[in-house]
Coordinates of C-alpha atoms in Angstrom, one line a residue:
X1 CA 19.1 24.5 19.9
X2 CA 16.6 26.3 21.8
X3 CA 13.0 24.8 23.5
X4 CA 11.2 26.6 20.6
X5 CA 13.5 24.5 18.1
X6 CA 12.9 21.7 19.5
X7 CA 9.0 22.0 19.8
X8 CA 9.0 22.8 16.3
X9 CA 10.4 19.6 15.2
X10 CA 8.0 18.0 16.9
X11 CA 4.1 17.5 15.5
X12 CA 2.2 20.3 15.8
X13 CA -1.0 19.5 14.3
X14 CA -3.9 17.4 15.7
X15 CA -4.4 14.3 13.7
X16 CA -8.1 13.8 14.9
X17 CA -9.0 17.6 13.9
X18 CA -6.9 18.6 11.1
X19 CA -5.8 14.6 9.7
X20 CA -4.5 16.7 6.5
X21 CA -2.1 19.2 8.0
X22 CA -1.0 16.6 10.0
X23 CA -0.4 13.5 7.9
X24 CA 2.0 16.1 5.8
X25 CA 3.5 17.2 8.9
X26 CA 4.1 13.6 9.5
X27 CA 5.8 12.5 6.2
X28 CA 8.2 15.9 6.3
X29 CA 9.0 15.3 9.9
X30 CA 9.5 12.2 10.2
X31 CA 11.7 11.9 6.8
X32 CA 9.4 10.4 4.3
X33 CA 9.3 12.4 1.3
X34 CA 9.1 16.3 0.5
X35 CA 7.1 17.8 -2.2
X36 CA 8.6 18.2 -5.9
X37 CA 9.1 21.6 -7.4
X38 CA 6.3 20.7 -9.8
X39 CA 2.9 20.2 -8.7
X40 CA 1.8 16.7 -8.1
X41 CA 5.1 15.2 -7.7
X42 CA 7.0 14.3 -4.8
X43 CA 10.5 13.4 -3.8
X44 CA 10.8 10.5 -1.5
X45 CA 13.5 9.9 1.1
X46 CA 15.6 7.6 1.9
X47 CA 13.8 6.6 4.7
X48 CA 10.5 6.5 2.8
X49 CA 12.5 4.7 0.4
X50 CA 13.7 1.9 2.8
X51 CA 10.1 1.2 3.5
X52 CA 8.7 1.5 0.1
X53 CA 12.0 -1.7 -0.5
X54 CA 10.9 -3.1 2.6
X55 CA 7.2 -3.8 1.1
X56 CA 9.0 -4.6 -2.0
X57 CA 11.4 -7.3 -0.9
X58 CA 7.9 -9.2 0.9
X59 CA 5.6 -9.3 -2.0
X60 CA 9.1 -9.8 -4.8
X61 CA 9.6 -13.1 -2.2
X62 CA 6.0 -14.1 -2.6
X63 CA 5.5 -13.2 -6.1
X64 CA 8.8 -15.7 -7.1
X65 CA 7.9 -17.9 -5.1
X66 CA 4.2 -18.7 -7.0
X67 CA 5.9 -18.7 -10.4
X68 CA 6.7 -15.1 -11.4
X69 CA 9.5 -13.2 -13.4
X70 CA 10.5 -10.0 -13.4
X71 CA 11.1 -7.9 -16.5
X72 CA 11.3 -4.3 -17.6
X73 CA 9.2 -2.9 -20.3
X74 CA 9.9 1.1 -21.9
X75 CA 8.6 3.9 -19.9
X76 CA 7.0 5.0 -23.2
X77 CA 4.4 3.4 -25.3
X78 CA 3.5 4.2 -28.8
X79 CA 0.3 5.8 -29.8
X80 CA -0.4 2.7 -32.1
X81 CA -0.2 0.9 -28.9
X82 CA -2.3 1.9 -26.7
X83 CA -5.2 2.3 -28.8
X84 CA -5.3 -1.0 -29.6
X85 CA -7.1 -2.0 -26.6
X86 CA -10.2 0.9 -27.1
X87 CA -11.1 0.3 -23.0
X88 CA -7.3 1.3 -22.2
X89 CA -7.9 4.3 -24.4
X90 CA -11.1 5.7 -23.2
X91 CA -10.1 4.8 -19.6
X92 CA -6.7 6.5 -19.4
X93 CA -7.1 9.5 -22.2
X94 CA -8.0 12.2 -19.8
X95 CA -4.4 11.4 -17.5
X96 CA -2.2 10.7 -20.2
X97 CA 1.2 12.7 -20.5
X98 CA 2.4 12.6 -24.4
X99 CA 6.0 13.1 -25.5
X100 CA 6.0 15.1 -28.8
X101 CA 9.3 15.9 -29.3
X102 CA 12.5 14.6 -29.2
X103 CA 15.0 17.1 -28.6
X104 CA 13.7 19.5 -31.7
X105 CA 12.3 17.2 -33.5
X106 CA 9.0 16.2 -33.7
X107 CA 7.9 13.0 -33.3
X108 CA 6.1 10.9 -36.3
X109 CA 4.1 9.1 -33.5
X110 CA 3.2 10.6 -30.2
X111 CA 4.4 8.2 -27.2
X112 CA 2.5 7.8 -24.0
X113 CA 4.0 8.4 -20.5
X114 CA 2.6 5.1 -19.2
X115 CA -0.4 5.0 -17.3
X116 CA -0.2 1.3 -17.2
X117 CA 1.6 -1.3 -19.2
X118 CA -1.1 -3.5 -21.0
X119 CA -0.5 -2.2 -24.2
X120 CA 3.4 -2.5 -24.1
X121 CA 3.7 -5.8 -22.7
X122 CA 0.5 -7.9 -24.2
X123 CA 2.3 -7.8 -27.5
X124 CA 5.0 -8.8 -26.4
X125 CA 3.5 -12.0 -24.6
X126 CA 2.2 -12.9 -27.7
X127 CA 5.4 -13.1 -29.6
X128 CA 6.6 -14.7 -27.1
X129 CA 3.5 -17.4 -26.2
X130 CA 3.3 -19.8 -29.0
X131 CA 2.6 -23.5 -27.7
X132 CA 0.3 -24.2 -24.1
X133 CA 3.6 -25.3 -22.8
X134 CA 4.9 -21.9 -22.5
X135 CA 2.1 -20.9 -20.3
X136 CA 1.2 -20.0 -17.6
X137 CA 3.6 -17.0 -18.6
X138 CA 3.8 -14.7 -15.7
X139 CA 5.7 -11.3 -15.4
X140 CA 5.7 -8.8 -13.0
X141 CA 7.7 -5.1 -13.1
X142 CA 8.5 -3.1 -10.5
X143 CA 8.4 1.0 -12.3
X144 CA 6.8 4.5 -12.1
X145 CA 3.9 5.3 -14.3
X146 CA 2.1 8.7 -14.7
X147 CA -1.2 9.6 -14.3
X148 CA -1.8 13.6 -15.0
X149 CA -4.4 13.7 -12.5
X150 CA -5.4 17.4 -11.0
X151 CA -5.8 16.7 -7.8
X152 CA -3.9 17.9 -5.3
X153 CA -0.7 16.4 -3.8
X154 CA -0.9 13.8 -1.2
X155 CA 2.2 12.4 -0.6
X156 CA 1.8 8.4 -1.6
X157 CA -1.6 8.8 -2.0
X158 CA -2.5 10.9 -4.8
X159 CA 0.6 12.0 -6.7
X160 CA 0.9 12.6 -10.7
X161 CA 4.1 10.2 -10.7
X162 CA 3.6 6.9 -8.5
X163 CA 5.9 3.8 -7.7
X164 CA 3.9 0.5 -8.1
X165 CA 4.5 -3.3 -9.4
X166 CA 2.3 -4.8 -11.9
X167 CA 2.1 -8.1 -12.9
X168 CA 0.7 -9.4 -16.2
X169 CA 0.2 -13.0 -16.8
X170 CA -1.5 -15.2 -19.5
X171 CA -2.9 -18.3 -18.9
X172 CA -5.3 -21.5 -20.4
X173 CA -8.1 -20.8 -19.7
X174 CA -10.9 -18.9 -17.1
X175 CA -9.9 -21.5 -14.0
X176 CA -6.5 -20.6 -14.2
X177 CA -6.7 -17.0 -15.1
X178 CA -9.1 -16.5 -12.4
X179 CA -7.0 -19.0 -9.8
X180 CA -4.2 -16.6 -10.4
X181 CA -6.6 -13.3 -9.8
X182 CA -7.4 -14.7 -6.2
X183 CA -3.7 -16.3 -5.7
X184 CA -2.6 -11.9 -6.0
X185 CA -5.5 -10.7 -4.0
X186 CA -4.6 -12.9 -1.4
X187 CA -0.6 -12.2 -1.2
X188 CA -1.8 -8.0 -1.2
X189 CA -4.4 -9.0 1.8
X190 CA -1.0 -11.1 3.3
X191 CA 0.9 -8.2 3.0
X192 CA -1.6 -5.7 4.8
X193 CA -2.5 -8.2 7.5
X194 CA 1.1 -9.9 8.2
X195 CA 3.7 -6.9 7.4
X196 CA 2.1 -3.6 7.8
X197 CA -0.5 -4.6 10.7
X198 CA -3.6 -3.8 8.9
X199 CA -6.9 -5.9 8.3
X200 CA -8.5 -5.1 4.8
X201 CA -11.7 -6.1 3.6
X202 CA -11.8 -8.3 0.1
X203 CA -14.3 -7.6 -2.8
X204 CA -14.4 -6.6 -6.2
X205 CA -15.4 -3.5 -8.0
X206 CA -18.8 -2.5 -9.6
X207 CA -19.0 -3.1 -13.0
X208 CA -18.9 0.8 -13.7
X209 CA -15.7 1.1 -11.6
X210 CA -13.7 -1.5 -13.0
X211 CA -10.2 -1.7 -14.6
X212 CA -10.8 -0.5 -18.4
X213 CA -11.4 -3.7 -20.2
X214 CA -11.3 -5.9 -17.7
X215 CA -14.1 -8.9 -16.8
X216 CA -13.8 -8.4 -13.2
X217 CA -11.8 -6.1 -11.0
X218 CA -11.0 -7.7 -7.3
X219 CA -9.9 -5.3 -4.7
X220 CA -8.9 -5.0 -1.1
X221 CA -10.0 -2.0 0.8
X222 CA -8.3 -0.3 4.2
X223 CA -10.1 2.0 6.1
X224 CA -8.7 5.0 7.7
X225 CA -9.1 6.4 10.9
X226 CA -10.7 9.6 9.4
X227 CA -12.9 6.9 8.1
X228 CA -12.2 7.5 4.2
X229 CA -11.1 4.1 2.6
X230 CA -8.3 3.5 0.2
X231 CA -8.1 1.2 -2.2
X232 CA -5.2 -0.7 -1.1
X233 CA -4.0 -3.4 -4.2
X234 CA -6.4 -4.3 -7.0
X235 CA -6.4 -8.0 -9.0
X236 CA -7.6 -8.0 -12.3
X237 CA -9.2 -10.9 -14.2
X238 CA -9.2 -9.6 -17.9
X239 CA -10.7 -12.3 -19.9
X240 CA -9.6 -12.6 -23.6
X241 CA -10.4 -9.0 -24.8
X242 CA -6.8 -7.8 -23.9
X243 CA -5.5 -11.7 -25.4
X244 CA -8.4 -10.9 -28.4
X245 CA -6.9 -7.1 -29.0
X246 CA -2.7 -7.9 -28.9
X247 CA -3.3 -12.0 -30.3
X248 CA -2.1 -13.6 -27.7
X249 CA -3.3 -17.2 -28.9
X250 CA -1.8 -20.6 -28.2
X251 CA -1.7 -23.9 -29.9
X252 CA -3.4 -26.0 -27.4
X253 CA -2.7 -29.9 -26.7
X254 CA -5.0 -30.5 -30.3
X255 CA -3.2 -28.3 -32.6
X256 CA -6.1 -25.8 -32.1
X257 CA -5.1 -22.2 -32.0
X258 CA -7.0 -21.2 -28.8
X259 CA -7.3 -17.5 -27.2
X260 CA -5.2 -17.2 -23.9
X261 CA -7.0 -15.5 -20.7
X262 CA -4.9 -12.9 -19.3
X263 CA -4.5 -11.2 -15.8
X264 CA -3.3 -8.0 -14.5
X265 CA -2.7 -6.8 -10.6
X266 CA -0.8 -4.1 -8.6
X267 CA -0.2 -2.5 -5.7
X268 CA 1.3 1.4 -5.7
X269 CA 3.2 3.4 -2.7
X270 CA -0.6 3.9 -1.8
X271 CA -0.1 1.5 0.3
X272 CA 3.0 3.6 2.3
X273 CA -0.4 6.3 2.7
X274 CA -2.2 4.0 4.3
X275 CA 0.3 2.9 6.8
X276 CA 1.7 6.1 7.7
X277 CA -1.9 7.6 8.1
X278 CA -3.6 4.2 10.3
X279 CA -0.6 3.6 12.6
X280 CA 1.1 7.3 13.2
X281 CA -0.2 9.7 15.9
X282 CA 0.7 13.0 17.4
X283 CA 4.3 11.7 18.3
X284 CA 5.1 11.2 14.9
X285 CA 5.4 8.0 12.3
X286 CA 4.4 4.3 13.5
X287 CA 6.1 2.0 11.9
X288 CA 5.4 -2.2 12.5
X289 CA 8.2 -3.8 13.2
X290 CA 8.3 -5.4 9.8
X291 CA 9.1 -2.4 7.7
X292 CA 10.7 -0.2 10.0
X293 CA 14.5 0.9 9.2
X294 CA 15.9 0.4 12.7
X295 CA 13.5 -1.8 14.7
X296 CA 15.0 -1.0 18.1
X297 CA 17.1 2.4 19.0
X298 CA 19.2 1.6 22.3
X299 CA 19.0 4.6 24.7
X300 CA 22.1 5.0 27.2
X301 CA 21.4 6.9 30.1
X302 CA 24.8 7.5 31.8
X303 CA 26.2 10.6 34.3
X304 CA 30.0 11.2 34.0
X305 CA 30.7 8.4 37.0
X306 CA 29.3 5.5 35.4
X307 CA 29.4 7.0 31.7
X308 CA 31.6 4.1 30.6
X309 CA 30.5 0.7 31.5
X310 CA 26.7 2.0 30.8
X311 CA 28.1 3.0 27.1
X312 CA 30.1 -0.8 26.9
X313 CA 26.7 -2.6 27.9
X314 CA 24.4 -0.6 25.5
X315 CA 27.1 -1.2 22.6
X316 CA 27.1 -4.9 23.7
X317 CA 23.1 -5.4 23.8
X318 CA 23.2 -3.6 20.3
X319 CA 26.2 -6.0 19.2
X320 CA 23.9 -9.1 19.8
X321 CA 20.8 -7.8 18.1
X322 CA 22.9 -6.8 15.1
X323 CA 24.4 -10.2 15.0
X324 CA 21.0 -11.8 15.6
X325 CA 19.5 -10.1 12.7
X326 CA 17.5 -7.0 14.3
X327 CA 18.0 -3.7 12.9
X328 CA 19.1 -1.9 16.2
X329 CA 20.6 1.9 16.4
X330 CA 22.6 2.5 19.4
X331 CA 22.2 6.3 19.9
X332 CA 25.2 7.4 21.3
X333 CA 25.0 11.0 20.7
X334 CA 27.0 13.0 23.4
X335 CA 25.2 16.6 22.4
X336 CA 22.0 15.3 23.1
X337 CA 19.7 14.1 26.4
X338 CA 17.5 11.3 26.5
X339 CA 14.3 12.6 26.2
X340 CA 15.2 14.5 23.2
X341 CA 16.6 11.1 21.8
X342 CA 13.1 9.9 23.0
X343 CA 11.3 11.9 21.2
X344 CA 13.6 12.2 18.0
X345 CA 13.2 8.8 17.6
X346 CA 9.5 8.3 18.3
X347 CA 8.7 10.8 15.5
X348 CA 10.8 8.3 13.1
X349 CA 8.7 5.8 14.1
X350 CA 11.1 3.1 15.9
X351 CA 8.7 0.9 17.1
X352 CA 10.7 -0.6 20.3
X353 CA 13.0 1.8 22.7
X354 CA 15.4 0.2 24.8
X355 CA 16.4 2.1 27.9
X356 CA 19.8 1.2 29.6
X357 CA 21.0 2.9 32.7
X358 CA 23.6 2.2 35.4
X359 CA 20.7 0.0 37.1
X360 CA 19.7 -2.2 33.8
X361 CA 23.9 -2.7 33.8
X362 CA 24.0 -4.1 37.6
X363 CA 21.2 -5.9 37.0
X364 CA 22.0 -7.3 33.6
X365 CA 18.5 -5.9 32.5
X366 CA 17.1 -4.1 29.6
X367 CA 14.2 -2.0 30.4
X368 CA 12.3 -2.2 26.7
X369 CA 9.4 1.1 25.5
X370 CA 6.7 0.1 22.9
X371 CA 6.4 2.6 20.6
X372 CA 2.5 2.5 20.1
X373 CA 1.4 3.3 23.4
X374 CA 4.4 3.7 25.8
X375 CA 4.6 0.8 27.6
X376 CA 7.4 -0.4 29.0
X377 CA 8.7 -3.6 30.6
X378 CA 12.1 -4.7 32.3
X379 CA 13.3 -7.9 31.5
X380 CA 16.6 -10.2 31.7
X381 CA 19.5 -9.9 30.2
X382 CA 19.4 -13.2 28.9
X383 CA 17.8 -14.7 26.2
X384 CA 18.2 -11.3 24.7
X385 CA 17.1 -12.1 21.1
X386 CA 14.2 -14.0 21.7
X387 CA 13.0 -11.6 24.1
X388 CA 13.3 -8.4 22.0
X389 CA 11.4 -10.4 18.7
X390 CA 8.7 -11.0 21.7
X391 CA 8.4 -7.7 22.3
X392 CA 8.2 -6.7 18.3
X393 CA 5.7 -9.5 18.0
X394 CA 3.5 -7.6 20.8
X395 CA 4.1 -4.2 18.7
X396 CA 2.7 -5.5 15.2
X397 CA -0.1 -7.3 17.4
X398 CA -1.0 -3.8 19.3
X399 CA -1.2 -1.6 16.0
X400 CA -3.8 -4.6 14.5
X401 CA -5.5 -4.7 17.4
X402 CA -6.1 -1.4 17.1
X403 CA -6.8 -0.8 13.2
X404 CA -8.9 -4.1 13.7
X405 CA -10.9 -2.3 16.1
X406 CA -11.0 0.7 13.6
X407 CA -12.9 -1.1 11.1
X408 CA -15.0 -3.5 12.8
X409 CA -17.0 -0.3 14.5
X410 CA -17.1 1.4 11.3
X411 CA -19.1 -1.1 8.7
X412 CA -23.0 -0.1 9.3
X413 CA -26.2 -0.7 6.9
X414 CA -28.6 1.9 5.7
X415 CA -31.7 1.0 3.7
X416 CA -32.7 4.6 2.0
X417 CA -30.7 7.4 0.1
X418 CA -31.1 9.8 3.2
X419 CA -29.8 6.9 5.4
X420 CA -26.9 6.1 3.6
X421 CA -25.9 10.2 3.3
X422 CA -26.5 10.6 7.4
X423 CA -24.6 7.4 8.4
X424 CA -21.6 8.7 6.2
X425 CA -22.1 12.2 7.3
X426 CA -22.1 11.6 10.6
X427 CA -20.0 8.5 11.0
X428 CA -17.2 7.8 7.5
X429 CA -16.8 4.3 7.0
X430 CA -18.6 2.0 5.3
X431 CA -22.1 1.8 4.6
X432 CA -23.7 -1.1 3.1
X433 CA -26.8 -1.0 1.5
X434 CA -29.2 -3.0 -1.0
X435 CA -28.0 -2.1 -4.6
X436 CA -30.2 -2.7 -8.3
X437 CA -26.7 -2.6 -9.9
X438 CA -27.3 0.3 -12.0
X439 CA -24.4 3.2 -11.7
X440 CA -27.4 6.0 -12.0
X441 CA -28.0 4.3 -8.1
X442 CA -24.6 5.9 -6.7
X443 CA -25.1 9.4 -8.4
X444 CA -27.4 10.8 -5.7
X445 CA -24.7 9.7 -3.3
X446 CA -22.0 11.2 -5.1
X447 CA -22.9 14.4 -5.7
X448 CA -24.3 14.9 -2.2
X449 CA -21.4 13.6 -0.1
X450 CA -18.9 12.7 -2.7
X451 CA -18.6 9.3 -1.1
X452 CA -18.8 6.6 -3.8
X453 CA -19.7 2.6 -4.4
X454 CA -16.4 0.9 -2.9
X455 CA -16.6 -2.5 -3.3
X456 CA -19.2 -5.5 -3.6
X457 CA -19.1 -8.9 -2.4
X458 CA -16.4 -11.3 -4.2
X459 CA -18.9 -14.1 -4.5
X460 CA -21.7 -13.1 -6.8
X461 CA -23.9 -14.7 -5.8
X462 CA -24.1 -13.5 -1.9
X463 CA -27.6 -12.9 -0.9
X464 CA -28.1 -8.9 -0.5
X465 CA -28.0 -6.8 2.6
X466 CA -31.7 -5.8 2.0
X467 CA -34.1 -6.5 -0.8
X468 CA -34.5 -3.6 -2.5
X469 CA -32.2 -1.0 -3.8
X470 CA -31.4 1.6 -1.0
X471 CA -31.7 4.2 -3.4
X472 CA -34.4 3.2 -6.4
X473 CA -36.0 0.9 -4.4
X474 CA -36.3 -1.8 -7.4
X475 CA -34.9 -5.1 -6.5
X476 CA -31.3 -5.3 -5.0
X477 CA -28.8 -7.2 -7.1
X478 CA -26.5 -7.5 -4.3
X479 CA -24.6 -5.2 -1.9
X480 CA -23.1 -2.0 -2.5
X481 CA -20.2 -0.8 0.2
X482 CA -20.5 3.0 0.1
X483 CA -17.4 5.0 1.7
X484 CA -15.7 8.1 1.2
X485 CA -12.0 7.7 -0.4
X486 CA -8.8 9.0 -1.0

C-alpha cells in the first residue's frame, strides 16, 4: 500500500471547521454504516451494529428489570387504526409511507409503514387489560419504524428508516402513569451518563412540541460540540386520551369500569449520532469503554531476534483479559508495522492500546495508551485485570470530563429577541430565556436562526429565568431553553 493509501484511510476532514464532512468521514471510516442506494436510508455495519446491541443489551437489562416485557407488534398498521387517535393522525400524516398494493392487487385498506406503534398496540392492551390486577401492563419492542422525512441523510441522526425501542405501558391511575414516565427518563439519563460518557440535561417539551396526544412529553437533551442539541430519549405521559380512543378500561377494586392512564417512551440509534459526534476527533471514532467492540487491542512490537517470546507474552496478556471478561484483540498481523496498527485501530475507536515490546517482556510490564488523549502509562504485570478495568475506568471518566465541560460553558441567559439570536449566533448552545408560553414567542427565533424551544423545566412550577417573556415582553410562564438541533 502506498503513503497516499494510507493517508487516505485516515480522517481528512477537520471536525471543528467542517463537523459535517467529517462526522460522515468518521462513520464510513471507521465502519459504522454506509449510505443506502435510496435516499434517506442507511446500511449499518457490523460494527455499528455491535454498538447499537451493546446500548441494547444495557437499557433491555434495565427495562426487565423494573417490570417490562418484550413483544412484537406488525410493521404495518391499518388505516382504521391509526386514525383512531386524531393527534397520531395529524402528527404523523405528512411522514407516513402507505402500502397500496399487495403484489397486484390493491388493497381494500391502505396500511401504514409505522411511524410509531400507538395505534397497533393500545388495542391490543385493551383486549388484553380487563381487571386492575392485570396492570401495570408494561411492553416494550425493540423494531424499525419510518418516518418519510425530506431531509437529508445523516447517518443515525436523521434517516427515513430508524432502529429504536418503544415501550408502551398502562397503568391505574396519574401517580403511577407518571412514576413510570420519570422511572424511563431516568434509565435514558443512566444510559447517557453511565454507558456512553455523556451528561444530558432533563426537561420536558413545550406544549406545542409535544408527542401527538400526549399530556406531557419529558425529554433529555445532549449537546454537541458544534453546539446543536439532540434530543437524546423522550418519556411520554399520555393521560387517558390514547386509554379514551382504543378503550383501554379496567374493572377497578369496586366493580367500577375505570379509564387506564397510559405511557409511551423511546430512545432511537440517535443516540449512536450523538456518541460518535461528542467523543470522536480527527483520529477517528471514540468509543467508551462500555460499548466498544474490542476494549483493548494488544500491540506486539518485536524484531526478528526477540520476535517469539514478545508474540507468547502478548498472546498471554490477551489470554488473561479474554478469560477475565475484557474484549481484547491481539493484533498479530505480520504485513503490517505498529504505527499503522496504531492508527488503524485508533480510527475504530479502541479506547485502550496496550504496547508490548522485548522490554515490557523482561520486565513483566505492559505499557497501556488511552485512546482519548494519548496518554500512556507502564505498569506491572500483575494484577493484570484489575489494572486494565482501572485504566477503562479513567477512559469513560476522561471523555465525561470532557463532554461535561462541553455543556456546562455552553448554557447562557438572554433577556430580548436580539439577545437570544446573538448568543446562539455567536456561541450554539443553549440559551435560556423568560418565556409567556405562547408558540407565536419562538417564531421570531425560528425563522431567523432556525434554532428552536428545546426543553423547559420538568417541575412546573420552577420560578422563571427572568420575568417577562424575552421575546413579547408580557409575563414569563417559565423558562424556555432555545438551541439549535439536529
Amino acid at each position: 500500500m502506498s503513503d497516499q493509501q494510507e493517508q487516505e484511510l485516515g480522517i481528512t476532514t477537520s471536525k471543528e471547521h467542517e463537523t459535517g464532512e467529517w462526522y460522515a468521514e468518521v462513520v464510513q471510516k471507521a465502519g459504522m454504516a454506509d449510505y443506502a442506494p435510496m435516499g434517506g436510508f442507511i446500511v449499518t455495519r457490523p460494527r455499528g451494529y455491535a454498538v447499537w446491541e451493546r446500548i441494547q443489551d444495557h437499557l433491555d437489562g434495565w427495562f426487565k428489570d423494573t417490570g417490562v416485557d418484550n413483544a412484537y407488534f406488525p410493521l404495518f398498521i391499518p388505516e382504521s387504526y391509526l386514525e383512531r387517535e386524531k393527534d397520531i393522525v395529524e402528527g404523523f400524516d405528512p411522514e407516513v409511507a402507505w402500502v397500496t398494493h399487495g403484489g397486484h392487487e390493491e388493497l381494500e385498506e391502505r396500511l401504514a409503514v409505522r411511524p410509531t406503534s400507538e395505534s397497533i398496540i393500545a388495542p391490543f392492551m385493551a383486549q388484553w387489560v380487563r381487571s386492575h390486577r392485570d396492570l401495570p401492563m408494561r411492553l416494550n419492542q425493540w423494531c424499525s419504524v419510518v418516518r418519510w422525512e425530506a431531509t437529508e441523510t445523516k447517518p443515525f441522526f436523521r434517516t427515513k428508516e430508524f432502529l429504536w425501542q418503544e415501550g408502551h405501558t398502562a397503568h391505574h391511575d396519574e401517580d403511577d402513569a407518571w412514576d413510570e414516565t420519570m422511572t424511563r427518563l431516568e434509565q435514558y439519563e443512566r444510559l447517557y451518563e453511565d454507558v456512553m460518557a455523556l451528561p444530558p440535561l432533563k426537561g420536558r417539551k413545550p406544549e406545542h412540541d409535544k408527542f401527538p396526544g400526549a399530556h406531557t412529553t419529558t425529554t433529555i437533551e445532549a449537546l454537541m460540540p458544534d453546539g446543536k442539541s439532540v434530543q437524546a430519549a423522550t418519556s411520554h405521559y399520555l393521560g387517558t386520551s390514547f386509554a379514551e380512543a382504543f378503550d383501554i378500561t379496567y374493572v377497578d377494586e369496586d366493580e367500577e369500569e375505570t379509564t387506564a392512564h397510559t405511557t409511551s417512551w423511546g430512545l432511537s440509534w440517535r443516540a449512536m449520532g450523538a456518541l460518535i459526534m461528542t467523543h470522536s476527533d480527527e483520529q477517528g471514532l471514540v468509543l467508551p469503554p462500555a460499548l466498544a467492540p474490542e476494549q483493548v487491542v494488544i500491540v506486539p512490537i518485536w524484531q526478528e531476534d526477540n520476535k517469539e517470546e514478545v508474540l507468547e507474552y502478548s498472546a498471554d496478556v490477551a489470554a488473561e483479559l479474554d478469560e477475565a471478561g475484557v474484549r481484547v484483540e491481539l493484533d498479530d498481523r505480520d504485513h503490517r508495522n505498529p504505527g499503522f496498527k496504531y492508527n488503524d485501530w485508533e480510527l475504530k475507536g479502541v479506547p485502550l492500546r496496550i504496547e508490548i515490546g522485548p522490554n515490557e517482556v523482561e520486565d513483566e510490564e505492559i505499557t497501556l495508551a488511552h485512546r482519548p488523549d494519548g496518554e500512556t502509562e507502564t505498569e506491572s504485570r500483575s494484577d493484570l485485570a484489575e489494572t486494565v478495568r482501572d485504566h477503562l475506568d479513567t477512559v469513560h471518566a476522561k471523555l465525561y470530563a470532557s463532554a461535561e465541560e462541553t455543556l456546562e460553558g455552553e448554557i447562557r441567559e438572554a433577556e430580548s429577541r436580539e439577545e437570544i439570536l446573538g448568543t446562539i449566533g455567536q456561541h450554539g448552545g443553549y440559551v435560556k430565556a423568560g418565556w409567556c408560553g405562547d408558540e407565536d414567542c419562538e417564531e421570531p427565533i425560528k425563522e431567523a436562526i432556525a434554532a428552536e424551544i428545546v426543553m423547559v423545566p420538568l417541575d412546573r412550577d420552577e420560578e422563571p429565568v427572568h420575568d417577562d417573556c424575552a421575546i413579547c415582553g408580557e409575563e414569563a410562564e417559565e423558562t424556555a431553553y432555545f438551541a439549535k438541533t439536529y
